[in-house]
mmCIF file of C-alpha atoms in Angstrom:
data_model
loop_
_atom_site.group_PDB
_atom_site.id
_atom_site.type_symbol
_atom_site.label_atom_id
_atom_site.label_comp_id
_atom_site.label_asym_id
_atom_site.label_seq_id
_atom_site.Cartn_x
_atom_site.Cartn_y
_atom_site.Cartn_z
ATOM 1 C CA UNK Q 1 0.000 0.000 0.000
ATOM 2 C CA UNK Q 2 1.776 3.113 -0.754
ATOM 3 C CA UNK Q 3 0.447 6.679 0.153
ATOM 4 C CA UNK Q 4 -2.364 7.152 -2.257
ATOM 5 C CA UNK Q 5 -3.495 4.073 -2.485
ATOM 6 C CA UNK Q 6 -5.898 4.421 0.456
ATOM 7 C CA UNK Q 7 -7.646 6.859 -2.246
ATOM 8 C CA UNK Q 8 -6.862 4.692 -4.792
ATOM 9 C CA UNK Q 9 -7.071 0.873 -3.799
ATOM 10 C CA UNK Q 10 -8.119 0.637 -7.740
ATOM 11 C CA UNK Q 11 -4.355 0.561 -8.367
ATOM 12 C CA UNK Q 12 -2.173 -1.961 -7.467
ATOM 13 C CA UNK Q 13 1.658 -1.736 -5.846
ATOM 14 C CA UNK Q 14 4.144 -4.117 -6.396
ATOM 15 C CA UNK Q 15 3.044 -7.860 -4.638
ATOM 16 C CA UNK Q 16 4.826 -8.206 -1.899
ATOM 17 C CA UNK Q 17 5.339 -12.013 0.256
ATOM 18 C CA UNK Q 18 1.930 -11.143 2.355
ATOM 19 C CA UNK Q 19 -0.364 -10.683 -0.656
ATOM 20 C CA UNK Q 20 -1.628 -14.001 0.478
ATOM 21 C CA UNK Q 21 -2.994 -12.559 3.631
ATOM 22 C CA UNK Q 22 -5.889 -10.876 0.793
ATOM 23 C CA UNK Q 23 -6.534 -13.820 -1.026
ATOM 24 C CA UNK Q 24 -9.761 -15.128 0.951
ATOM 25 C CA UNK Q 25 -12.719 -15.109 -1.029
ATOM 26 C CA UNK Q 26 -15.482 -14.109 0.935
ATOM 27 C CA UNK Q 27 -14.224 -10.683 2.773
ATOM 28 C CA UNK Q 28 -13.289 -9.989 -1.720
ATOM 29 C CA UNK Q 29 -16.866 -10.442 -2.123
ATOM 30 C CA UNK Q 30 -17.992 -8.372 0.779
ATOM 31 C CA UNK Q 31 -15.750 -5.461 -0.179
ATOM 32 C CA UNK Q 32 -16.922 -5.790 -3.519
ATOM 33 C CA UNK Q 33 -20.637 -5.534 -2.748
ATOM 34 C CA UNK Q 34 -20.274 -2.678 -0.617
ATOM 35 C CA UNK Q 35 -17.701 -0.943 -3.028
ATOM 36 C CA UNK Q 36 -20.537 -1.367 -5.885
ATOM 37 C CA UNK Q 37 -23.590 -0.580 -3.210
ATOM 38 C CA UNK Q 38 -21.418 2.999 -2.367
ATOM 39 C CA UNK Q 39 -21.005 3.319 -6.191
ATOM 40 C CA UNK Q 40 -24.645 3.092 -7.146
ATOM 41 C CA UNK Q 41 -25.385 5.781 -3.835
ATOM 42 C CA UNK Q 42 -23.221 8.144 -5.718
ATOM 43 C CA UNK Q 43 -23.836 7.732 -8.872
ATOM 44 C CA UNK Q 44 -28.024 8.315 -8.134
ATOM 45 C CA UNK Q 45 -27.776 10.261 -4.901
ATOM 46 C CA UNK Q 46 -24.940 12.880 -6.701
ATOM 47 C CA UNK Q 47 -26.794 13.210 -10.061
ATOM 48 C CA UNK Q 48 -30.675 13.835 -8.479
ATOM 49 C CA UNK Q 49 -29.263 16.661 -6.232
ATOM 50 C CA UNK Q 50 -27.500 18.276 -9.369
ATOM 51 C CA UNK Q 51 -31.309 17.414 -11.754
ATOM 52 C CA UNK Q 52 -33.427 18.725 -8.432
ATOM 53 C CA UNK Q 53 -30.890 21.846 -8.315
ATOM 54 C CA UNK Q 54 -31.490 22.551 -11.680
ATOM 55 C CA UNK Q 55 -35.240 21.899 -11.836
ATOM 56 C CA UNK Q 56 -36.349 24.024 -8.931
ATOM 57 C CA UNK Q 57 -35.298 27.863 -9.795
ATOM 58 C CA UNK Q 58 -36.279 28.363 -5.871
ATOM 59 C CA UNK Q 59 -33.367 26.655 -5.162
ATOM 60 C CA UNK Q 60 -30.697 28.214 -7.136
ATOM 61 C CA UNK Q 61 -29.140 29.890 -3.742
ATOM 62 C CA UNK Q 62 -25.607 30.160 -3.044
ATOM 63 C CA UNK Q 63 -25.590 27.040 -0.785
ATOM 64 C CA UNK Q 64 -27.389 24.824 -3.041
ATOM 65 C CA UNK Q 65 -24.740 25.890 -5.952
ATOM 66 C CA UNK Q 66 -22.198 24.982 -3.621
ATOM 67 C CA UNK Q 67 -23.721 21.964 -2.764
ATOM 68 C CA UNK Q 68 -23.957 20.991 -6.578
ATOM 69 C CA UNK Q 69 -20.355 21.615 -6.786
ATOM 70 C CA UNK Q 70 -19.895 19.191 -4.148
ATOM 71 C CA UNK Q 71 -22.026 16.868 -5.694
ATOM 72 C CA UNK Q 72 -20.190 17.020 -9.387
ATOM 73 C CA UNK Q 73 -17.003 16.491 -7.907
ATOM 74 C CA UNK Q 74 -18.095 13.094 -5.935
ATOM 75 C CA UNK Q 75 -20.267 12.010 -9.632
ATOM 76 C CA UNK Q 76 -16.326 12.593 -11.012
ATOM 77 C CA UNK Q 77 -14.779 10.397 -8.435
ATOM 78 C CA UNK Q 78 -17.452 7.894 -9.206
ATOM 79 C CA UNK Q 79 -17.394 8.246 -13.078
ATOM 80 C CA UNK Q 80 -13.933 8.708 -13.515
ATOM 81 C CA UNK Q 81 -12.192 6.221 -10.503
ATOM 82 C CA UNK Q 82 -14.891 4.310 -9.095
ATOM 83 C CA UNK Q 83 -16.638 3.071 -12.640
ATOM 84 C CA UNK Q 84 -13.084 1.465 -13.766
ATOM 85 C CA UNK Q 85 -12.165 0.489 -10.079
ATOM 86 C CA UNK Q 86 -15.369 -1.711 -9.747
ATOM 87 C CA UNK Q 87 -14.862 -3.342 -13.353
ATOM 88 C CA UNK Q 88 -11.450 -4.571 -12.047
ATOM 89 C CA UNK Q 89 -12.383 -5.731 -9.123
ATOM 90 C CA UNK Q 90 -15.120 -7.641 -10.710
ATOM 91 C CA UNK Q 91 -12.706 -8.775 -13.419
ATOM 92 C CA UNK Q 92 -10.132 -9.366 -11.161
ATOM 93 C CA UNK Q 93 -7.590 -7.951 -13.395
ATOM 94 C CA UNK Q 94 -6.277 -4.246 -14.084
ATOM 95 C CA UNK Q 95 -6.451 -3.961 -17.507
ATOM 96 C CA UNK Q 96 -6.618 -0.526 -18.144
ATOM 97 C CA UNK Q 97 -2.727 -0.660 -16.815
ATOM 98 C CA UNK Q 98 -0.246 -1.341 -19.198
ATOM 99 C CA UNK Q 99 3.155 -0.252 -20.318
ATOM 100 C CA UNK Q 100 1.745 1.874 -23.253
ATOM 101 C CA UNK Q 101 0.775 5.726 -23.585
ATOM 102 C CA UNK Q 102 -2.666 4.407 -22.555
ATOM 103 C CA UNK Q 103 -1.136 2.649 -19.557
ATOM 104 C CA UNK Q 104 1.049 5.760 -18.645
ATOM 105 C CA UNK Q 105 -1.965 7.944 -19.042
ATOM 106 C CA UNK Q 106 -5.046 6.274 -17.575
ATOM 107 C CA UNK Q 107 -2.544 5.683 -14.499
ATOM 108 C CA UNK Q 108 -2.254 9.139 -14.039
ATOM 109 C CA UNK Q 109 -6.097 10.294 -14.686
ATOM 110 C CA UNK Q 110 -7.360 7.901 -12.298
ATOM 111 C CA UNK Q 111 -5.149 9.507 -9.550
ATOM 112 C CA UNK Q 112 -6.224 12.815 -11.272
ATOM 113 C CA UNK Q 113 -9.810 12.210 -10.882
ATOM 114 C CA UNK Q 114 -9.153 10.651 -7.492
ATOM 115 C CA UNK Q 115 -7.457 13.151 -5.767
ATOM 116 C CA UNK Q 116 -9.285 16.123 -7.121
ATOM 117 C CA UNK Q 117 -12.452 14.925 -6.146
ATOM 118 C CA UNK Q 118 -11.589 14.222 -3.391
ATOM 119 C CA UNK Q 119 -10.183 17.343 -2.531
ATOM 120 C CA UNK Q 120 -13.265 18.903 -4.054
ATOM 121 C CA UNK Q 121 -15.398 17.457 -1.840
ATOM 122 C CA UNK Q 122 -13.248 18.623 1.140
ATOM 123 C CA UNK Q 123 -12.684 21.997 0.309
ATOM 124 C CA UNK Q 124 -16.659 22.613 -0.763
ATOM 125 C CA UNK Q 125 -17.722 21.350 2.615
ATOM 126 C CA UNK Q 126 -15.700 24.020 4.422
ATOM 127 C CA UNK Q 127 -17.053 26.782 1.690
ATOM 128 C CA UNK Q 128 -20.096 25.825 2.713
ATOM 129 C CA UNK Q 129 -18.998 25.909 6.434
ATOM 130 C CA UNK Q 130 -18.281 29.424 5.707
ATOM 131 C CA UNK Q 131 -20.913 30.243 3.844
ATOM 132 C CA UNK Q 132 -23.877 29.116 6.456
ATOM 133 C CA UNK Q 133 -21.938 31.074 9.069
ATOM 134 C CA UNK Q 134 -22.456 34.590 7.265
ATOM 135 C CA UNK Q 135 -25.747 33.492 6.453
ATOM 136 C CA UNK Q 136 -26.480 33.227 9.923
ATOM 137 C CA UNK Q 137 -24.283 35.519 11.742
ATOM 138 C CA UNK Q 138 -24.020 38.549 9.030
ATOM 139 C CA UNK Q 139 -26.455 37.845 7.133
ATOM 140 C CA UNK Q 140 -25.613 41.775 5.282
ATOM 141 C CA UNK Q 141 -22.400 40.521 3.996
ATOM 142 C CA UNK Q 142 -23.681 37.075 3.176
ATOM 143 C CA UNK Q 143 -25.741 38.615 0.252
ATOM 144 C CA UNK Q 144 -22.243 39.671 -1.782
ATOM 145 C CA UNK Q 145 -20.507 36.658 -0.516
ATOM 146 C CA UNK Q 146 -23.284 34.954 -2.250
ATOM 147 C CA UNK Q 147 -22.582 36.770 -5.820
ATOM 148 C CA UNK Q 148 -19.090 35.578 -5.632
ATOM 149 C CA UNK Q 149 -20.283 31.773 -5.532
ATOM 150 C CA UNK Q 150 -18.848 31.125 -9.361
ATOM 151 C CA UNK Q 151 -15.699 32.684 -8.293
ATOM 152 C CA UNK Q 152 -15.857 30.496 -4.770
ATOM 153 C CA UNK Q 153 -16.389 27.508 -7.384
ATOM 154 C CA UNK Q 154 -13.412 27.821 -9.664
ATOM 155 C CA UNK Q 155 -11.010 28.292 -6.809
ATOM 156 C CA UNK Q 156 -11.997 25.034 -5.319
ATOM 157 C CA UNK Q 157 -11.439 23.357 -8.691
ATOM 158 C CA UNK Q 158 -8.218 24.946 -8.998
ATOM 159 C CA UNK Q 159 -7.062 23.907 -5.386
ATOM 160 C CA UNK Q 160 -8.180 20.541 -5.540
ATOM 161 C CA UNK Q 161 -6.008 19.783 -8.782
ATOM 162 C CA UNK Q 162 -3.309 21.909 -7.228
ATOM 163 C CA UNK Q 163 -3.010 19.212 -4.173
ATOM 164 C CA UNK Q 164 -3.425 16.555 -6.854
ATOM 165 C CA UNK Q 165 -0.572 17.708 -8.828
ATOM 166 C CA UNK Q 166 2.548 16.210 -6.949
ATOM 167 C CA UNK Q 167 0.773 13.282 -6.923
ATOM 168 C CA UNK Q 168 0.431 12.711 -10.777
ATOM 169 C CA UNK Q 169 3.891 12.763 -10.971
ATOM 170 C CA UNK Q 170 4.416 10.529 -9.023
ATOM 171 C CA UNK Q 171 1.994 7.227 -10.221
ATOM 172 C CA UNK Q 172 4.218 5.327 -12.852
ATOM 173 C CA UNK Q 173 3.856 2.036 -15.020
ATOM 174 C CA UNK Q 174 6.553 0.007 -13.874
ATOM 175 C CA UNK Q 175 6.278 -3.887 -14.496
ATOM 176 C CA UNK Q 176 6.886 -6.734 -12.847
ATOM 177 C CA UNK Q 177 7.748 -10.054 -14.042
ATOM 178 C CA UNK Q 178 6.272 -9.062 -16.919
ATOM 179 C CA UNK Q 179 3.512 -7.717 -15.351
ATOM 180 C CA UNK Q 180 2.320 -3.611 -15.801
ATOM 181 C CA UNK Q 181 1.711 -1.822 -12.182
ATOM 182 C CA UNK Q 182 0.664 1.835 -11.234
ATOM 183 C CA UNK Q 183 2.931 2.631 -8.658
ATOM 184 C CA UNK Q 184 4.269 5.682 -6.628
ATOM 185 C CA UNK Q 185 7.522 6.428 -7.466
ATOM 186 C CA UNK Q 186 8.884 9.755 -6.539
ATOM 187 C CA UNK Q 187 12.322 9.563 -7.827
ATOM 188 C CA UNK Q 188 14.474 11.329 -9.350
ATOM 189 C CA UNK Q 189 12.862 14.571 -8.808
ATOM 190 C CA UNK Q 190 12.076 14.018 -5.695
ATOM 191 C CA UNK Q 191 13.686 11.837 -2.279
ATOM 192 C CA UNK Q 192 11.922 8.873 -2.498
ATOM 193 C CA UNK Q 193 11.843 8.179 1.258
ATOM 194 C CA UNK Q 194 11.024 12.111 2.254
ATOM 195 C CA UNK Q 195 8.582 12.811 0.058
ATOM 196 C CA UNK Q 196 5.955 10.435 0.217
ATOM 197 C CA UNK Q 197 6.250 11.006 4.074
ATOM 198 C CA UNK Q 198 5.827 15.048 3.579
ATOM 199 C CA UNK Q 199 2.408 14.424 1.093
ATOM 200 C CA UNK Q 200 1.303 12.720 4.165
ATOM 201 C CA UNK Q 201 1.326 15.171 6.832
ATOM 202 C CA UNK Q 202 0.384 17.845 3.829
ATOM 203 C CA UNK Q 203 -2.730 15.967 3.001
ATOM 204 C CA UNK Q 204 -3.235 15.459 6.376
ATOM 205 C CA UNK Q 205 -3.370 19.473 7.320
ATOM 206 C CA UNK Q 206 -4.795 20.646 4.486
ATOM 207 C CA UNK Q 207 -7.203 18.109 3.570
ATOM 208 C CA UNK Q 208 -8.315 16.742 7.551
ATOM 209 C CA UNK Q 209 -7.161 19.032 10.344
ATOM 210 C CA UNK Q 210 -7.471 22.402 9.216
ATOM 211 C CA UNK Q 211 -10.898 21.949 7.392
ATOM 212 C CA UNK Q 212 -12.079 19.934 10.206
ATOM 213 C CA UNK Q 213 -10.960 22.521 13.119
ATOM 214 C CA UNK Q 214 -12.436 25.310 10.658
ATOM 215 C CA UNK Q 215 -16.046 23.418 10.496
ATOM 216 C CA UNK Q 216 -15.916 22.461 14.466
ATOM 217 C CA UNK Q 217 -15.350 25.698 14.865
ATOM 218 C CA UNK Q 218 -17.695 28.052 12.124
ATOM 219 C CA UNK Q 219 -20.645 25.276 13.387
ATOM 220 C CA UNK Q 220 -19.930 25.503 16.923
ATOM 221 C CA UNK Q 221 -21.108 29.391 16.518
ATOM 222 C CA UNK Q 222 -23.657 28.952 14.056
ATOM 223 C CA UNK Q 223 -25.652 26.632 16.819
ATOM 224 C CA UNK Q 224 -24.781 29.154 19.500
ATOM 225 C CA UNK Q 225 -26.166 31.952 17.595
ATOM 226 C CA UNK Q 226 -29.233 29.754 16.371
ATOM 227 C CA UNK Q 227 -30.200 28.372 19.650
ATOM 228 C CA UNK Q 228 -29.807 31.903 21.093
ATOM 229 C CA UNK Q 229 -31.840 33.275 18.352
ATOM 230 C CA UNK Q 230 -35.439 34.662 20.130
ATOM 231 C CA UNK Q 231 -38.418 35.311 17.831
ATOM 232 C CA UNK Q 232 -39.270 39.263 18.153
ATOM 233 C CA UNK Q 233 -42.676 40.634 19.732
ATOM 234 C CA UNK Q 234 -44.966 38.506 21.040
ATOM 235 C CA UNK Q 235 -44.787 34.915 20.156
ATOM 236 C CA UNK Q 236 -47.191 32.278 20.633
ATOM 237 C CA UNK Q 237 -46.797 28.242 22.072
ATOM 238 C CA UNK Q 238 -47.187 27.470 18.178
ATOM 239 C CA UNK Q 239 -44.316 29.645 16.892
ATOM 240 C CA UNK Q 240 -41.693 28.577 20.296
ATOM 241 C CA UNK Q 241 -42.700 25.008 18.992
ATOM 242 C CA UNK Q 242 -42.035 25.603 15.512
ATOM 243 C CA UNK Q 243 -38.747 27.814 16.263
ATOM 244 C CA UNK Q 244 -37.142 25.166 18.638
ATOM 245 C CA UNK Q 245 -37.759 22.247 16.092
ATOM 246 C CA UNK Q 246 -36.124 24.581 13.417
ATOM 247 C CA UNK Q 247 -33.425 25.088 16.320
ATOM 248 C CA UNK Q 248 -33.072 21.299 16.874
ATOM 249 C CA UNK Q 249 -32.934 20.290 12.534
ATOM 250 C CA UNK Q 250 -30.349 22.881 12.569
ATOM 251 C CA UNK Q 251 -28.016 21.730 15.654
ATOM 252 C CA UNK Q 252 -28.895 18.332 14.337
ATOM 253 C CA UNK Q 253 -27.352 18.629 10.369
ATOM 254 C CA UNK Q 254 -24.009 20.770 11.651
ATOM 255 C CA UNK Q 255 -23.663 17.561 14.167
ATOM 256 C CA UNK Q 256 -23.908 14.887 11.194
ATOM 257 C CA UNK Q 257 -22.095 17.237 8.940
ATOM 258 C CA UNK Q 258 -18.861 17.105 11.629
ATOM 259 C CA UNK Q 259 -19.312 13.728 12.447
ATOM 260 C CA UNK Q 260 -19.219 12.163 8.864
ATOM 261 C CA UNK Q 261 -16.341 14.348 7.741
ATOM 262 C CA UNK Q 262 -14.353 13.229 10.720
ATOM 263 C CA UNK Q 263 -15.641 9.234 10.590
ATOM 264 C CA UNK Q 264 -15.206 9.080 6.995
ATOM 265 C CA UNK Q 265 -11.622 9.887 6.444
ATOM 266 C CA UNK Q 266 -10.141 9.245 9.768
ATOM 267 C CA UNK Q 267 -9.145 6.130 9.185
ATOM 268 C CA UNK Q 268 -7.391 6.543 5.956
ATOM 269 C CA UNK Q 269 -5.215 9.024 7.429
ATOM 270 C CA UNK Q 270 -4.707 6.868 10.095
ATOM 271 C CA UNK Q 271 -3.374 4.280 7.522
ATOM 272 C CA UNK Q 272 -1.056 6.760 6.076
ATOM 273 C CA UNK Q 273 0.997 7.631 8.961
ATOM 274 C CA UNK Q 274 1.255 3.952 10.250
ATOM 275 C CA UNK Q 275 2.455 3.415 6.819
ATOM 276 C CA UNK Q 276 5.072 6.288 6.664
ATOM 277 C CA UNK Q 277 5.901 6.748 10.224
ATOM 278 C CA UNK Q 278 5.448 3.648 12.048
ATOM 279 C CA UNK Q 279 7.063 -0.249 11.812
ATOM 280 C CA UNK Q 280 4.030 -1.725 14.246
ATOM 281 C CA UNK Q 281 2.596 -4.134 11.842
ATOM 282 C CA UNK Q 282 6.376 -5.639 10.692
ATOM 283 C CA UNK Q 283 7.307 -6.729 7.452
ATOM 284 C CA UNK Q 284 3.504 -7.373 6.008
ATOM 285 C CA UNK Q 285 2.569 -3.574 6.565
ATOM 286 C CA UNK Q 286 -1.082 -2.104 7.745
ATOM 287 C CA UNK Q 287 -3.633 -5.102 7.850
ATOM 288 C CA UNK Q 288 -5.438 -5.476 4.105
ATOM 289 C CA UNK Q 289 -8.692 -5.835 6.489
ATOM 290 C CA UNK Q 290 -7.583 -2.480 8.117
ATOM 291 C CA UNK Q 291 -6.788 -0.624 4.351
ATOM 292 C CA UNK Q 292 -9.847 -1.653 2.631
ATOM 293 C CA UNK Q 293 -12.067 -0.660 5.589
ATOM 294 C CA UNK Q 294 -10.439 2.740 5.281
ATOM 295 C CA UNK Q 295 -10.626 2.932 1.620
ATOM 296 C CA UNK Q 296 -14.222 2.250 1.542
ATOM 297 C CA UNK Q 297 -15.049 4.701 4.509
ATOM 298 C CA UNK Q 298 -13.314 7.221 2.422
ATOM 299 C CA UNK Q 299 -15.446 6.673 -0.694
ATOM 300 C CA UNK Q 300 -18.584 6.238 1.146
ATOM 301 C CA UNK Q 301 -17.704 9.810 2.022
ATOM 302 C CA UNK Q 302 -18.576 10.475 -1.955
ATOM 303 C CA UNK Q 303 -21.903 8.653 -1.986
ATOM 304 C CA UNK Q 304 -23.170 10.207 1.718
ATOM 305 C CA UNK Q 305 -21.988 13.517 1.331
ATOM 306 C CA UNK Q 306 -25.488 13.971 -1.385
ATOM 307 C CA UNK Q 307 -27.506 12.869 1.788
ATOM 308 C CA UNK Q 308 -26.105 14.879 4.231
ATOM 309 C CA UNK Q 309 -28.037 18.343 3.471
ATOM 310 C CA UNK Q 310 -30.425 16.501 1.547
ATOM 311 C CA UNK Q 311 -32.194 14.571 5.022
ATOM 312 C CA UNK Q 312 -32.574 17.988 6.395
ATOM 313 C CA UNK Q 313 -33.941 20.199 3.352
ATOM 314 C CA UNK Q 314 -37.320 20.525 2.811
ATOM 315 C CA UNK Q 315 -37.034 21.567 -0.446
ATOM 316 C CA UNK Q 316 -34.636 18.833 -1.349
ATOM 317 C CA UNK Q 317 -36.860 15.937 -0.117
ATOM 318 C CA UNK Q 318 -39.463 17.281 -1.774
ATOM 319 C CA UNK Q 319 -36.950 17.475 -4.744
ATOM 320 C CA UNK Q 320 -36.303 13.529 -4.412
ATOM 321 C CA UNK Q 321 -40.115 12.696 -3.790
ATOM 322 C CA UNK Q 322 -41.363 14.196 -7.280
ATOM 323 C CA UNK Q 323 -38.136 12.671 -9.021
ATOM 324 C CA UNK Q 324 -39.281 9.149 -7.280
ATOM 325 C CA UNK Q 325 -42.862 9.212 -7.458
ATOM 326 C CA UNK Q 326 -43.465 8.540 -11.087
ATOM 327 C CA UNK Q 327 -41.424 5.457 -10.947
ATOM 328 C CA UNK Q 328 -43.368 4.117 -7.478
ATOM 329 C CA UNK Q 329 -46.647 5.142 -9.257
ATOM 330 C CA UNK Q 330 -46.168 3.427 -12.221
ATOM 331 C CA UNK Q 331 -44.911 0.652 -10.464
ATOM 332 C CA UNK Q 332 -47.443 0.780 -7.847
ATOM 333 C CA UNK Q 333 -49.959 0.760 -10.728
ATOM 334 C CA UNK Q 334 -48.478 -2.241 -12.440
ATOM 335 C CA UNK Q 335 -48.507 -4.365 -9.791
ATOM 336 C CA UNK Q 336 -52.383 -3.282 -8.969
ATOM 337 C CA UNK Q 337 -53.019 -5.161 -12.210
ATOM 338 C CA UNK Q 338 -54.972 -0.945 -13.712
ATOM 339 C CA UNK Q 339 -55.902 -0.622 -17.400
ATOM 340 C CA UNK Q 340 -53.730 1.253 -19.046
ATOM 341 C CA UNK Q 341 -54.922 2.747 -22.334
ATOM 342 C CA UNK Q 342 -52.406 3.124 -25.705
ATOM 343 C CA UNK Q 343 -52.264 5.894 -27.821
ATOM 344 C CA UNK Q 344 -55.326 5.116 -29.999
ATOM 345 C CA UNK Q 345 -57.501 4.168 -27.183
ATOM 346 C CA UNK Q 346 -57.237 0.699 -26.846
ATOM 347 C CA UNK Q 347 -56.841 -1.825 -23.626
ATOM 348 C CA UNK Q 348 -53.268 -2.572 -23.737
ATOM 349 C CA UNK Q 349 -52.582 -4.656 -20.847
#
């Protein structure tokens, strides 16, 4: 396992004497069914929020852009990385790796697409961290924050390829007994001990700490100022009721917002510096049971992260409900054994 590969298990290192210590068949099969259950999430789940986003002009708000951004940069990862990724795993063989241009280049892309979504996904979540607080604590300068969303947008592109650069030069097609791999290999331009070690503790800053302390913190006010928050003139049992459920949705979405950005990509982290820093596990490395569960938390981060906002919007529930409910009626009507009519009238069932 080398230091992307907890973003990109699709690739493969160099076997090593403990590859054996994958080679049961039934945890394959479980990781396989959950990789392709988190890849169908995304794939729907990212592509409805971007179709409701579109649909609904009421909903073409900063935060909803923002959260379209999000969701186009987790329907990358899933097109781009996750699509091939499943194919090989179902295939059980790599061949869009070889020693060719194609080899050289789809090695690089799927890092490309990896990484950058990735660190879209990141970055977006603490835009909108930033966002909601101005919304709700200066709500004034919130309205030309909110023009500047396109501009907000193309920065967080350009960072997340940015971080993605070093990276890309890095993944090689080097073979092996004959064999084409996609490796890491940071030499010459770089110390090949040093630098792996140093994207580590970058990604780790940039892409887990810092955006994490900045949410923990920009939330942490935002329910303070909510839950302080006192509706003016007189206010009735009805309106306390309604204001301390709104209170409590609130409190509860920044909560689950925190709490799946810190579960999700703990553990790959984790794996990184016990692989850089740390001999603990001997010879055989990091656990493959211990790498694929934080590979897969990781991606589920791409196919949850459409959910998050979604289970407490209104407006995007409702979104979901109209996209679902001609497919439940017609099934719904199907099953009920109804007459359906065709085009000139006639009983077609």
């Amino acid at each position: 396992m080398n230091n992307s590969s907890a973003i990109n298990n699709g690739t493969q290192d160099f076997p090593s004497e403990c590859h054996y210590l994958s080679s049961s068949p039934v945890p394959q099969w479980i990781k396989k069914v959950v990789y392709l259950l988190i890849l169908l999430l995304a794939l729907f789940g990212n592509a409805s929020v971007m179709w409701i986003v579109y649909k609904q002009r009421r909903m073409h708000t900063a935060t909803n852009y923002l959260i379209v951004n999000m969701a186009v940069g987790d329907l990358f990862m899933a097109i781009c990385s996750m699509i091939p990724t499943t194919i090989s795993m179902f295939r059980g063989i790599h061949s869009w790796v070889n020693d060719g241009l194609f080899g050289q280049i789809s090695c690089k892309l799927l890092l490309l697409s990896q990484g950058s979504s990735m660190a879209c996904s990141i970055i977006t979540l603490t835009a909108l961290a930033f966002e909601r607080y101005f919304a709700v604590v200066f709500p004034m300068w919130n309205a030309v924050i909110a023009t500047k969303t396109r501009w907000t947008v193309a920065l967080v592109w350009i960072a997340s390829f940015a971080y993605t650069s070093p990276i890309i030069y890095a993944r090689k097609v080097r073979l092996y007994k004959g064999v084409p791999f996609c490796i890491e290999e940071w030499a010459p331009a770089f110390d090949p001990k040093r630098a792996p070690a140093i994207y580590t503790i970058v990604s780790f800053v940039l892409l887990y700490a810092l955006p994490l302390l900045v949410i923990s913190v920009l939330c942490s006010i935002i329910i303070v100022k909510v839950w302080a928050r006192h509706i003016p003139g007189n206010s009735t049992p009805a309106k306390v009721r309604l204001l301390n459920k709104s209170k409590k949705n609130v409190l509860k979405m920044l909560m689950t917002v925190v709490l799946a950005f810190a579960l999700c990509w703990f553990l790959m982290h984790l794996n990184l510096f016990l692989q850089d820093f740390s001999d603990i596990f001997g010879p055989c490395g990091i656990p493959v049971g211990m790498q694929t569960t934080g590979f897969l938390f990781g991606l589920a981060n791409s196919a949850i992260n459409c959910c998050i906002y979604v289970i407490f919007s209104q407006d995007f529930r409702r979104g979901f409900k109209d996209l679902a409910t001609p497919f439940v009626s017609e099934k719904i009507n199907f099953a009920s054994g109804k007459h359906t009519r065709s085009h000139n009238g006639y009983d077609t069932r």
